[in-house]
Short mmCIF file of C-alpha atoms and ligand atoms in Angstrom, two decimals:
data_model
loop_
_atom_site.label_atom_id
_atom_site.label_comp_id
_atom_site.label_asym_id
_atom_site.label_seq_id
_atom_site.Cartn_x
_atom_site.Cartn_y
_atom_site.Cartn_z
CA MET A 1 -154.19 -28.13 212.74
CA SER A 2 -152.18 -31.02 211.31
CA ASN A 3 -150.12 -33.78 212.94
CA LEU A 4 -146.47 -33.63 211.95
CA CYS A 5 -143.48 -35.79 212.75
CA VAL A 6 -140.16 -34.07 212.09
CA ILE A 7 -137.27 -36.52 211.91
CA GLY A 8 -133.87 -35.08 212.83
CA THR A 9 -133.58 -32.27 215.40
CA GLY A 10 -130.58 -30.35 214.07
CA TYR A 11 -130.56 -26.79 212.75
CA VAL A 12 -133.21 -27.59 210.14
CA GLY A 13 -135.36 -30.17 211.95
CA LEU A 14 -135.62 -28.36 215.26
CA VAL A 15 -136.39 -25.02 213.64
CA THR A 16 -138.94 -26.63 211.29
CA GLY A 17 -140.58 -28.47 214.17
CA VAL A 18 -140.86 -25.52 216.51
CA CYS A 19 -142.02 -23.14 213.77
CA PHE A 20 -144.76 -25.50 212.54
CA ALA A 21 -145.84 -25.96 216.17
CA ASP A 22 -145.92 -22.19 216.57
CA LEU A 23 -148.21 -22.02 213.53
CA GLY A 24 -150.68 -24.20 215.47
CA ASN A 25 -149.79 -27.73 214.39
CA LYS A 26 -149.15 -30.69 216.67
CA VAL A 27 -145.51 -31.60 216.13
CA ILE A 28 -143.45 -34.50 217.41
CA CYS A 29 -139.72 -34.12 216.82
CA LEU A 30 -137.81 -37.37 216.64
CA ASP A 31 -134.08 -38.00 216.79
CA VAL A 32 -131.93 -41.09 217.23
CA ASP A 33 -129.56 -39.10 219.47
CA GLU A 34 -130.91 -39.86 222.95
CA GLU A 35 -128.78 -37.24 224.68
CA ARG A 36 -130.12 -34.56 222.33
CA ILE A 37 -133.74 -35.55 222.97
CA ASP A 38 -133.12 -35.79 226.70
CA LYS A 39 -131.71 -32.25 226.65
CA LEU A 40 -134.65 -30.94 224.61
CA ASN A 41 -137.09 -32.54 227.06
CA ARG A 42 -135.32 -30.62 229.82
CA GLY A 43 -135.52 -27.35 227.87
CA ILE A 44 -131.80 -27.32 226.99
CA MET A 45 -131.05 -26.39 223.37
CA PRO A 46 -128.55 -28.71 221.62
CA ILE A 47 -127.60 -25.87 219.24
CA PHE A 48 -127.24 -22.11 219.48
CA GLU A 49 -129.78 -20.32 217.33
CA PRO A 50 -131.13 -16.87 218.24
CA GLY A 51 -134.72 -17.02 219.57
CA LEU A 52 -134.91 -20.81 219.49
CA GLU A 53 -134.97 -21.53 223.22
CA GLN A 54 -137.86 -19.16 223.90
CA LEU A 55 -139.92 -20.49 220.99
CA VAL A 56 -139.33 -24.10 222.07
CA LYS A 57 -140.38 -23.20 225.60
CA ILE A 58 -143.64 -21.56 224.49
CA ASN A 59 -144.59 -24.44 222.22
CA THR A 60 -143.67 -27.28 224.59
CA GLN A 61 -145.65 -25.57 227.35
CA SER A 62 -148.66 -25.29 225.05
CA GLY A 63 -148.40 -29.04 224.40
CA ARG A 64 -148.05 -28.58 220.63
CA LEU A 65 -144.37 -29.61 220.55
CA THR A 66 -142.88 -32.81 222.00
CA PHE A 67 -139.61 -34.71 221.58
CA THR A 68 -138.98 -38.44 221.40
CA THR A 69 -136.65 -41.17 220.19
CA VAL A 70 -139.49 -43.67 219.67
CA HIS A 71 -140.56 -44.06 216.04
CA ALA A 72 -143.79 -45.94 216.68
CA SER A 73 -145.37 -43.25 218.85
CA ALA A 74 -143.90 -40.35 216.85
CA LEU A 75 -145.33 -41.64 213.58
CA GLU A 76 -148.58 -43.14 214.92
CA ASP A 77 -150.84 -40.19 214.03
CA ALA A 78 -148.53 -38.31 211.67
CA GLU A 79 -150.12 -37.01 208.46
CA PHE A 80 -146.72 -35.66 207.40
CA ALA A 81 -143.25 -37.05 208.13
CA PHE A 82 -140.54 -34.46 207.50
CA ILE A 83 -137.05 -35.78 206.84
CA ALA A 84 -134.45 -33.32 208.21
CA VAL A 85 -131.38 -35.47 208.81
CA GLY A 86 -127.83 -34.70 207.74
CA THR A 87 -126.44 -35.42 204.26
CA PRO A 88 -122.71 -34.86 204.85
CA SER A 89 -119.98 -35.26 202.24
CA GLY A 90 -118.94 -38.80 201.41
CA VAL A 91 -115.39 -39.79 200.47
CA ASP A 92 -115.72 -38.72 196.84
CA GLY A 93 -117.67 -35.49 197.49
CA GLU A 94 -121.01 -37.22 197.04
CA ALA A 95 -123.82 -36.70 199.56
CA ASP A 96 -123.76 -39.47 202.15
CA MET A 97 -127.33 -40.77 202.12
CA GLN A 98 -127.16 -43.31 204.94
CA TYR A 99 -129.23 -41.19 207.36
CA VAL A 100 -131.96 -40.48 204.81
CA ARG A 101 -132.07 -44.19 203.98
CA SER A 102 -132.52 -45.18 207.59
CA VAL A 103 -135.35 -42.65 208.01
CA ALA A 104 -137.10 -44.02 204.91
CA GLU A 105 -136.78 -47.54 206.33
CA ALA A 106 -138.10 -46.43 209.72
CA ILE A 107 -141.14 -44.86 208.04
CA ALA A 108 -141.77 -48.10 206.13
CA ASP A 109 -141.49 -50.10 209.36
CA ASN A 110 -143.64 -47.88 211.57
CA VAL A 111 -146.46 -46.46 209.46
CA ASP A 112 -149.65 -48.23 208.40
CA HIS A 113 -151.84 -45.26 207.47
CA SER A 114 -151.79 -42.66 204.67
CA ILE A 115 -148.81 -40.35 205.02
CA ILE A 116 -146.94 -37.70 203.06
CA VAL A 117 -143.16 -37.94 203.38
CA VAL A 118 -141.62 -34.49 202.98
CA ASN A 119 -137.89 -34.34 202.34
CA LYS A 120 -136.14 -31.25 203.68
CA SER A 121 -132.64 -32.74 203.68
CA THR A 122 -130.48 -31.45 200.83
CA ALA A 123 -130.09 -34.58 198.76
CA PRO A 124 -129.05 -35.46 195.20
CA VAL A 125 -131.46 -35.14 192.33
CA GLY A 126 -133.36 -38.41 192.21
CA THR A 127 -133.66 -38.75 196.00
CA GLY A 128 -137.46 -38.45 195.96
CA ASP A 129 -137.73 -41.47 193.67
CA TRP A 130 -135.04 -43.30 195.65
CA VAL A 131 -136.90 -42.78 198.95
CA THR A 132 -140.11 -44.01 197.30
CA ASP A 133 -138.32 -47.18 196.17
CA ILE A 134 -136.77 -47.79 199.58
CA ILE A 135 -140.15 -47.54 201.31
CA ARG A 136 -141.87 -49.80 198.74
CA LYS A 137 -139.16 -52.45 198.86
CA ARG A 138 -139.02 -52.41 202.65
CA ARG A 139 -142.78 -52.94 202.85
CA GLY A 140 -142.47 -56.09 200.73
CA GLY A 141 -146.01 -57.01 199.70
CA LYS A 142 -147.60 -54.85 202.39
CA PRO A 143 -149.21 -51.81 200.72
CA LEU A 144 -148.74 -48.30 202.11
CA ASP A 145 -150.56 -45.20 200.87
CA PHE A 146 -147.80 -42.58 200.74
CA GLU A 147 -146.37 -39.83 198.59
CA VAL A 148 -142.93 -38.24 198.68
CA VAL A 149 -142.66 -34.46 198.34
CA SER A 150 -139.36 -32.63 198.05
CA ASN A 151 -139.34 -29.41 200.09
CA PRO A 152 -135.80 -28.02 200.08
CA GLU A 153 -134.90 -25.79 202.98
CA PHE A 154 -133.33 -22.36 202.48
CA LEU A 155 -133.01 -21.13 206.07
CA ARG A 156 -129.70 -19.70 207.24
CA GLU A 157 -128.14 -20.51 210.58
CA GLY A 158 -128.12 -17.43 212.76
CA SER A 159 -131.45 -16.18 211.40
CA ALA A 160 -133.15 -19.56 210.98
CA ILE A 161 -136.45 -18.80 212.72
CA ASN A 162 -136.98 -15.58 210.85
CA ASP A 163 -135.99 -17.26 207.59
CA PHE A 164 -138.49 -20.06 208.21
CA MET A 165 -141.30 -17.68 209.15
CA CYS A 166 -140.59 -15.14 206.36
CA PRO A 167 -139.19 -17.20 203.49
CA ASP A 168 -138.45 -15.78 200.06
CA ARG A 169 -140.20 -18.81 198.58
CA ILE A 170 -141.40 -22.32 199.34
CA VAL A 171 -140.41 -24.94 196.78
CA LEU A 172 -142.38 -28.18 196.56
CA GLY A 173 -141.55 -31.00 194.18
CA CYS A 174 -143.77 -34.01 193.62
CA THR A 175 -145.26 -36.46 191.18
CA ASN A 176 -148.70 -36.06 192.76
CA HIS A 177 -150.07 -32.51 192.88
CA ASP A 178 -152.60 -33.30 195.63
CA ALA A 179 -149.77 -34.22 197.98
CA ALA A 180 -147.89 -31.02 197.18
CA ASN A 181 -151.05 -28.99 197.73
CA GLN A 182 -151.49 -30.54 201.16
CA VAL A 183 -147.92 -29.59 202.10
CA ALA A 184 -148.53 -26.12 200.62
CA LYS A 185 -151.48 -25.68 203.03
CA LEU A 186 -149.09 -26.05 205.98
CA TYR A 187 -147.18 -23.04 204.66
CA LEU A 188 -150.17 -20.83 203.77
CA PRO A 189 -149.99 -18.83 207.04
CA LEU A 190 -146.54 -17.61 205.95
CA ARG A 191 -148.05 -15.88 202.88
CA SER A 192 -144.98 -16.73 200.83
CA SER A 193 -144.65 -17.51 197.13
CA ILE A 194 -145.04 -21.24 196.63
CA LEU A 195 -143.54 -22.94 193.59
CA ILE A 196 -144.87 -26.41 192.86
CA THR A 197 -142.79 -28.38 190.40
CA ASP A 198 -141.60 -31.92 189.77
CA LEU A 199 -139.41 -33.79 192.26
CA ARG A 200 -136.13 -33.56 190.38
CA THR A 201 -136.51 -29.87 189.59
CA ALA A 202 -137.20 -29.05 193.24
CA GLU A 203 -134.12 -30.99 194.29
CA MET A 204 -132.00 -29.16 191.72
CA ILE A 205 -133.33 -25.73 192.78
CA LYS A 206 -131.68 -26.22 196.18
CA TYR A 207 -128.27 -27.21 194.76
CA ALA A 208 -128.35 -24.53 192.08
CA SER A 209 -129.25 -21.85 194.66
CA ASN A 210 -126.41 -22.76 197.01
CA ALA A 211 -123.92 -23.13 194.17
CA PHE A 212 -124.92 -19.71 192.81
CA LEU A 213 -124.45 -18.00 196.18
CA ALA A 214 -121.07 -19.69 196.65
CA THR A 215 -120.16 -18.57 193.12
CA ARG A 216 -120.93 -14.93 193.96
CA ILE A 217 -118.61 -15.09 196.96
CA SER A 218 -115.83 -16.77 195.00
CA PHE A 219 -116.33 -14.26 192.20
CA ILE A 220 -115.84 -11.28 194.49
CA ASN A 221 -112.86 -13.02 196.10
CA GLU A 222 -111.26 -13.42 192.70
CA ILE A 223 -111.90 -9.72 192.08
CA ALA A 224 -110.43 -9.01 195.55
CA ASN A 225 -107.20 -10.74 194.65
CA ILE A 226 -106.95 -8.65 191.49
CA CYS A 227 -107.82 -5.48 193.46
CA GLU A 228 -104.88 -6.09 195.77
CA GLU A 229 -102.47 -6.21 192.86
CA VAL A 230 -103.85 -3.24 190.96
CA GLY A 231 -104.49 -0.95 193.94
CA ALA A 232 -108.32 -0.94 194.08
CA ASP A 233 -110.57 -1.47 197.10
CA VAL A 234 -112.87 -4.47 196.65
CA ARG A 235 -115.39 -3.20 199.22
CA GLU A 236 -116.12 -0.17 197.13
CA VAL A 237 -116.01 -2.23 193.95
CA ALA A 238 -118.71 -4.49 195.45
CA THR A 239 -120.78 -1.52 196.56
CA GLY A 240 -120.53 0.03 193.12
CA MET A 241 -121.50 -3.26 191.46
CA GLY A 242 -124.34 -3.87 193.90
CA TYR A 243 -126.22 -0.70 193.01
CA ASP A 244 -126.91 -2.33 189.67
CA LYS A 245 -130.35 -3.92 190.14
CA ARG A 246 -129.30 -6.84 187.99
CA ILE A 247 -126.48 -7.58 190.45
CA GLY A 248 -127.62 -6.50 193.95
CA HIS A 249 -125.51 -6.18 197.08
CA SER A 250 -125.80 -9.54 198.82
CA PHE A 251 -123.09 -12.21 198.85
CA LEU A 252 -120.46 -9.81 197.53
CA ASP A 253 -118.32 -9.60 200.68
CA ALA A 254 -114.71 -10.49 200.00
CA GLY A 255 -113.01 -12.47 202.75
CA LEU A 256 -111.83 -15.88 203.84
CA GLY A 257 -114.57 -17.46 201.75
CA TRP A 258 -117.59 -19.62 202.37
CA GLY A 259 -117.78 -22.49 204.81
CA GLY A 260 -120.39 -24.09 206.99
CA SER A 261 -122.59 -27.14 206.89
CA CYS A 262 -124.10 -26.42 203.47
CA PHE A 263 -122.11 -24.60 200.78
CA PRO A 264 -118.96 -26.76 200.86
CA LYS A 265 -120.76 -30.09 200.84
CA ASP A 266 -123.50 -28.98 198.46
CA VAL A 267 -121.16 -27.50 195.83
CA LYS A 268 -119.04 -30.65 196.08
CA ALA A 269 -122.11 -32.89 195.80
CA LEU A 270 -123.39 -30.95 192.76
CA ALA A 271 -120.00 -31.21 191.07
CA HIS A 272 -119.94 -34.93 191.86
CA MET A 273 -123.47 -35.33 190.47
CA ALA A 274 -122.41 -33.50 187.31
CA VAL A 275 -119.35 -35.70 186.79
CA ILE A 276 -121.15 -39.00 187.30
CA HIS A 277 -123.74 -37.87 184.78
CA GLY A 278 -121.03 -37.12 182.23
CA THR A 279 -120.84 -33.32 182.36
CA HIS A 280 -117.85 -31.11 183.22
CA PRO A 281 -118.59 -28.72 186.08
CA GLN A 282 -115.68 -26.37 185.33
CA LEU A 283 -117.23 -23.34 186.96
CA LEU A 284 -118.03 -25.26 190.16
CA GLN A 285 -114.45 -26.56 190.31
CA ALA A 286 -113.10 -23.02 189.98
CA VAL A 287 -115.51 -21.75 192.63
CA MET A 288 -114.19 -24.37 195.07
CA GLU A 289 -110.55 -23.74 194.19
CA ILE A 290 -110.85 -19.97 194.67
CA ASN A 291 -112.45 -20.63 198.05
CA ARG A 292 -109.60 -22.90 199.17
CA ASN A 293 -107.06 -20.30 198.07
CA MET A 294 -108.63 -17.57 200.21
CA ARG A 295 -107.63 -19.52 203.33
CA ARG A 296 -104.06 -19.85 202.02
CA MET A 297 -103.88 -16.10 201.38
CA VAL A 298 -103.93 -15.53 205.14
CA ILE A 299 -100.70 -17.47 205.47
CA VAL A 300 -99.14 -15.50 202.62
CA LYS A 301 -100.07 -12.21 204.30
CA LEU A 302 -98.72 -13.33 207.67
CA ARG A 303 -95.48 -14.53 206.12
CA ARG A 304 -95.09 -11.27 204.25
CA SER A 305 -94.86 -9.48 207.56
CA LEU A 306 -93.51 -12.10 209.98
CA GLY A 307 -91.12 -13.92 207.67
CA THR A 308 -91.72 -17.33 209.16
CA LEU A 309 -94.68 -18.49 211.25
CA ASP A 310 -92.55 -20.96 213.20
CA GLU A 311 -93.09 -20.45 216.93
CA LYS A 312 -95.03 -17.26 216.28
CA ILE A 313 -98.05 -16.75 218.54
CA ILE A 314 -101.14 -16.05 216.46
CA GLY A 315 -104.48 -15.01 217.89
CA VAL A 316 -107.66 -15.96 216.04
CA LEU A 317 -110.95 -14.12 216.57
CA GLY A 318 -114.00 -16.18 215.58
CA LEU A 319 -114.26 -19.93 215.09
CA SER A 320 -117.83 -20.48 213.87
CA PHE A 321 -118.25 -20.52 210.09
CA LYS A 322 -120.22 -17.28 210.31
CA PRO A 323 -121.56 -15.00 213.06
CA ASN A 324 -124.58 -15.90 215.22
CA THR A 325 -124.09 -19.64 215.11
CA ASP A 326 -122.09 -22.19 217.09
CA ASP A 327 -121.67 -24.34 213.96
CA VAL A 328 -118.02 -24.98 213.06
CA ARG A 329 -118.56 -27.47 210.23
CA ASP A 330 -116.11 -26.53 207.45
CA ALA A 331 -115.43 -23.22 209.21
CA PRO A 332 -112.74 -21.15 207.43
CA ALA A 333 -111.23 -20.39 210.85
CA LEU A 334 -110.48 -24.04 211.53
CA GLU A 335 -108.82 -24.51 208.14
CA VAL A 336 -106.72 -21.38 208.61
CA ILE A 337 -105.69 -22.61 212.08
CA HIS A 338 -104.57 -25.95 210.63
CA LEU A 339 -102.56 -24.18 207.92
CA MET A 340 -100.87 -21.93 210.49
CA GLN A 341 -100.13 -24.86 212.80
CA ASN A 342 -98.55 -26.68 209.85
CA GLU A 343 -96.09 -23.79 209.62
CA GLY A 344 -95.27 -24.07 213.32
CA ALA A 345 -97.48 -21.27 214.68
CA VAL A 346 -98.83 -21.38 218.23
CA ILE A 347 -102.55 -20.56 218.26
CA ARG A 348 -104.76 -18.75 220.76
CA ALA A 349 -108.44 -18.31 219.86
CA TYR A 350 -111.78 -16.97 221.01
CA ASP A 351 -115.38 -17.26 219.79
CA PRO A 352 -118.54 -15.95 221.49
CA GLN A 353 -120.51 -19.21 220.99
CA ALA A 354 -118.54 -21.88 219.14
CA THR A 355 -115.64 -22.61 221.49
CA GLU A 356 -117.10 -25.88 222.76
CA ASN A 357 -117.78 -27.25 219.26
CA ALA A 358 -114.41 -26.02 217.96
CA ALA A 359 -112.55 -27.61 220.89
CA ARG A 360 -113.63 -31.05 219.61
CA GLN A 361 -111.91 -30.41 216.30
CA LEU A 362 -108.81 -28.52 217.39
CA ASN A 363 -105.55 -29.67 218.92
CA ARG A 364 -102.96 -27.57 220.69
CA VAL A 365 -105.06 -24.40 220.63
CA THR A 366 -105.39 -22.20 223.72
CA LEU A 367 -109.06 -21.25 223.93
CA CYS A 368 -109.49 -17.85 225.56
CA LYS A 369 -112.42 -16.15 227.27
CA THR A 370 -112.14 -12.71 225.63
CA PRO A 371 -110.63 -11.14 222.49
CA TYR A 372 -108.22 -9.27 224.76
CA GLU A 373 -106.90 -12.51 226.23
CA VAL A 374 -106.30 -13.75 222.66
CA ALA A 375 -104.27 -10.65 221.82
CA GLU A 376 -101.97 -10.89 224.84
CA GLY A 377 -98.40 -11.61 223.71
CA SER A 378 -99.48 -12.39 220.12
CA ASP A 379 -97.32 -11.77 217.07
CA ALA A 380 -100.44 -11.33 214.94
CA LEU A 381 -104.21 -11.23 215.21
CA VAL A 382 -106.38 -12.88 212.53
CA LEU A 383 -110.09 -12.04 212.29
CA ALA A 384 -111.85 -15.11 210.90
CA THR A 385 -115.54 -14.52 211.76
CA GLU A 386 -117.20 -11.10 211.84
CA TRP A 387 -119.20 -11.38 215.07
CA ASN A 388 -120.77 -8.03 216.12
CA GLU A 389 -118.79 -8.23 219.35
CA PHE A 390 -115.56 -7.74 217.34
CA LYS A 391 -116.71 -4.59 215.56
CA GLU A 392 -115.84 -2.17 218.34
CA LEU A 393 -112.81 -3.42 220.25
CA ASP A 394 -110.43 -1.35 222.36
CA PHE A 395 -107.58 -1.43 219.85
CA GLN A 396 -105.28 0.73 221.97
CA ARG A 397 -105.50 -1.93 224.68
CA ILE A 398 -105.01 -4.70 222.12
CA LYS A 399 -101.95 -3.05 220.62
CA ALA A 400 -100.42 -2.48 224.02
CA SER A 401 -100.77 -6.18 224.91
CA MET A 402 -99.53 -7.68 221.61
CA LYS A 403 -95.92 -8.63 221.05
CA ASN A 404 -96.17 -7.39 217.46
CA PRO A 405 -99.09 -5.21 216.26
CA LEU A 406 -100.04 -7.10 213.11
CA ILE A 407 -103.66 -7.62 212.03
CA VAL A 408 -105.02 -9.76 209.23
CA ASP A 409 -108.66 -8.76 208.89
CA GLY A 410 -110.09 -11.76 207.04
CA ARG A 411 -113.56 -10.17 206.84
CA ASN A 412 -112.72 -6.54 206.06
CA LEU A 413 -114.50 -5.63 209.29
CA TRP A 414 -112.26 -2.89 210.57
CA ASP A 415 -111.28 0.61 209.54
CA SER A 416 -107.78 0.20 208.16
CA ASP A 417 -106.94 3.93 208.47
CA ARG A 418 -107.84 3.95 212.16
CA LEU A 419 -105.83 0.82 212.87
CA THR A 420 -102.76 2.07 211.04
CA GLU A 421 -103.04 5.38 212.90
CA ILE A 422 -102.97 3.43 216.17
CA GLY A 423 -99.83 1.73 214.91
CA PHE A 424 -100.96 -1.63 213.55
CA THR A 425 -99.70 -3.22 210.38
CA TYR A 426 -103.03 -3.99 208.72
CA PHE A 427 -103.84 -6.48 205.98
CA GLY A 428 -107.40 -6.71 204.71
CA ILE A 429 -108.73 -8.72 201.76
CA GLY A 430 -108.70 -7.03 198.38
CA ARG A 431 -107.95 -3.58 199.76
CA GLY A 432 -105.23 -2.60 197.38
CA ASN A 433 -104.75 0.92 198.73
CA HIS A 434 -104.93 -0.20 202.33
CA THR A 435 -103.20 -3.53 202.35
CA VAL A 436 -99.73 -2.92 203.66
CA ASN A 437 -99.37 0.07 205.93
CA ASN A 438 -96.36 -0.89 207.90
CA HIS A 439 -96.07 1.35 210.94
CA ASN A 440 -92.31 0.87 210.85
CA GLU A 441 -92.00 2.42 207.42
P1 NAD B 1 -127.68 -31.53 211.75
O1 NAD B 1 -126.46 -32.36 211.63
O2 NAD B 1 -127.65 -30.28 212.56
O3 NAD B 1 -128.86 -32.43 212.33
C1 NAD B 1 -129.17 -33.70 211.85
C2 NAD B 1 -129.91 -34.44 212.96
O4 NAD B 1 -130.42 -35.66 212.41
C3 NAD B 1 -129.01 -34.83 214.14
O5 NAD B 1 -129.60 -34.41 215.35
C4 NAD B 1 -128.96 -36.37 214.05
O6 NAD B 1 -128.85 -37.00 215.30
C5 NAD B 1 -130.30 -36.66 213.40
N1 NAD B 1 -130.38 -37.98 212.76
C6 NAD B 1 -129.45 -38.63 212.03
N2 NAD B 1 -129.94 -39.80 211.60
C7 NAD B 1 -131.20 -39.90 212.07
C8 NAD B 1 -132.22 -40.87 211.95
N3 NAD B 1 -132.04 -41.98 211.25
N4 NAD B 1 -133.39 -40.65 212.56
C9 NAD B 1 -133.60 -39.52 213.28
N5 NAD B 1 -132.67 -38.56 213.42
C10 NAD B 1 -131.49 -38.74 212.81
O7 NAD B 1 -128.14 -31.21 210.27
P2 NAD B 1 -128.79 -29.87 209.71
O8 NAD B 1 -127.78 -28.80 209.64
O9 NAD B 1 -130.08 -29.62 210.40
O10 NAD B 1 -129.09 -30.31 208.20
C11 NAD B 1 -130.08 -31.26 207.88
C12 NAD B 1 -130.28 -31.23 206.38
O11 NAD B 1 -130.79 -29.96 205.98
C13 NAD B 1 -128.99 -31.44 205.58
O12 NAD B 1 -129.29 -32.18 204.43
C14 NAD B 1 -128.59 -30.04 205.22
O13 NAD B 1 -127.82 -29.99 204.05
C15 NAD B 1 -129.92 -29.37 205.01
N6 NAD B 1 -129.89 -27.93 205.24
C16 NAD B 1 -129.20 -27.41 206.28
C17 NAD B 1 -129.20 -26.04 206.50
C18 NAD B 1 -128.42 -25.43 207.63
O14 NAD B 1 -128.26 -24.21 207.65
N7 NAD B 1 -127.92 -26.21 208.58
C19 NAD B 1 -129.93 -25.20 205.64
C20 NAD B 1 -130.65 -25.76 204.60
C21 NAD B 1 -130.63 -27.13 204.40
#
């Protein structure tokens, strides 16, 4: 059993903390957000993540997991301090490092024993050295025995606990192998592959992985746009490609593109890093541009059928950036809503979990309690997030309640033949043979 302090209790920090506690360690989770810690101490989850509440309950009851806002007590016995704070986009696309800096300073101010600082925040290459410098400078002449290890996180919201417990790999970057080996021991119960490398390489592995996954999605979206023009169906193209072992099936779903708290900011930050180091990240720029265009394509499809969007009532299903999360950071749905509002559309929307978070970022949107309420009186229905709950809807009922039976399926979730049979005008993404089936024709 080891003593861990996990700093930051968001999607990464909270999941890391509770999972390490579940593996038998004593974990103190620290956050500067008092309301968040107060909630956690009362057993209320600040985020929606499947399985999280139950796991937190088990581990707080066992005494292995506690929550605090007080650095001194949280760090007092910590052998490892995990940094899991946000690194959002700055004005120029760079990662904003103010939260990581303040954690490094807090460690310098509150620790007087040997400690390993483990960075889980996605941060620019060079951050490990930068954190080391900050701690040293802050200590002045006062020595501190510490090492910094980079341990990028690859969990996905919506399946975060499973991803943490059954990772594809653990990456550890360090200048001191002993420190990395000690962190590796924490992960041994997971029986995962562990790659130990240098700090900068570990940091780059995270950015390169996210950029590659975003590239796959933008690639298939580019193919989708071509499919629409030439009369092919991108879903079958992706399936046919995916059988090739060198390609595989994952991240080849055409749609409104990638969003969320990681891909957009990480691809931007990598491109920014490339530029300030004198290279030309042409592929990354294209990947981002294709992604932006996928949102605009929704407007094009709506206009094609409605003429103008002015004063049209448009229902949106799904607000979170992907299913099984309440996270709306850089959610395609929100961008599409803004684009439609710019054209004068009146928006009604529903999401199974993200309504509260989305409400903080949306203006003039009627938030409904069911998909059926969204459809009522609408001129069009746009599917933005492919929650399971949307897979099997009563489309007869939906059609009967809509003013105009138009569907833009931004995730290729539905059976276009069935919907056109019912009488909908259906637009998918990249479904050349199934794109426009106007029931009036
Ligand atoms: P988040 O915004 O959900 O949580 C960050 C938490 O840190 C917040 O609770 C905030 O109050 C707290 N915080 C900020 N400054 C602090 C400080 N000085 N001391 C203590 N707490 C502080 O962020 P997240 O989604 O968990 O992401 C954290 C990092 O992990 C980011 O760098 C992100 O890129 C990376 N990451 C995220 C995911 C993901 O799916 N969310 C996956 C892999 C990696």
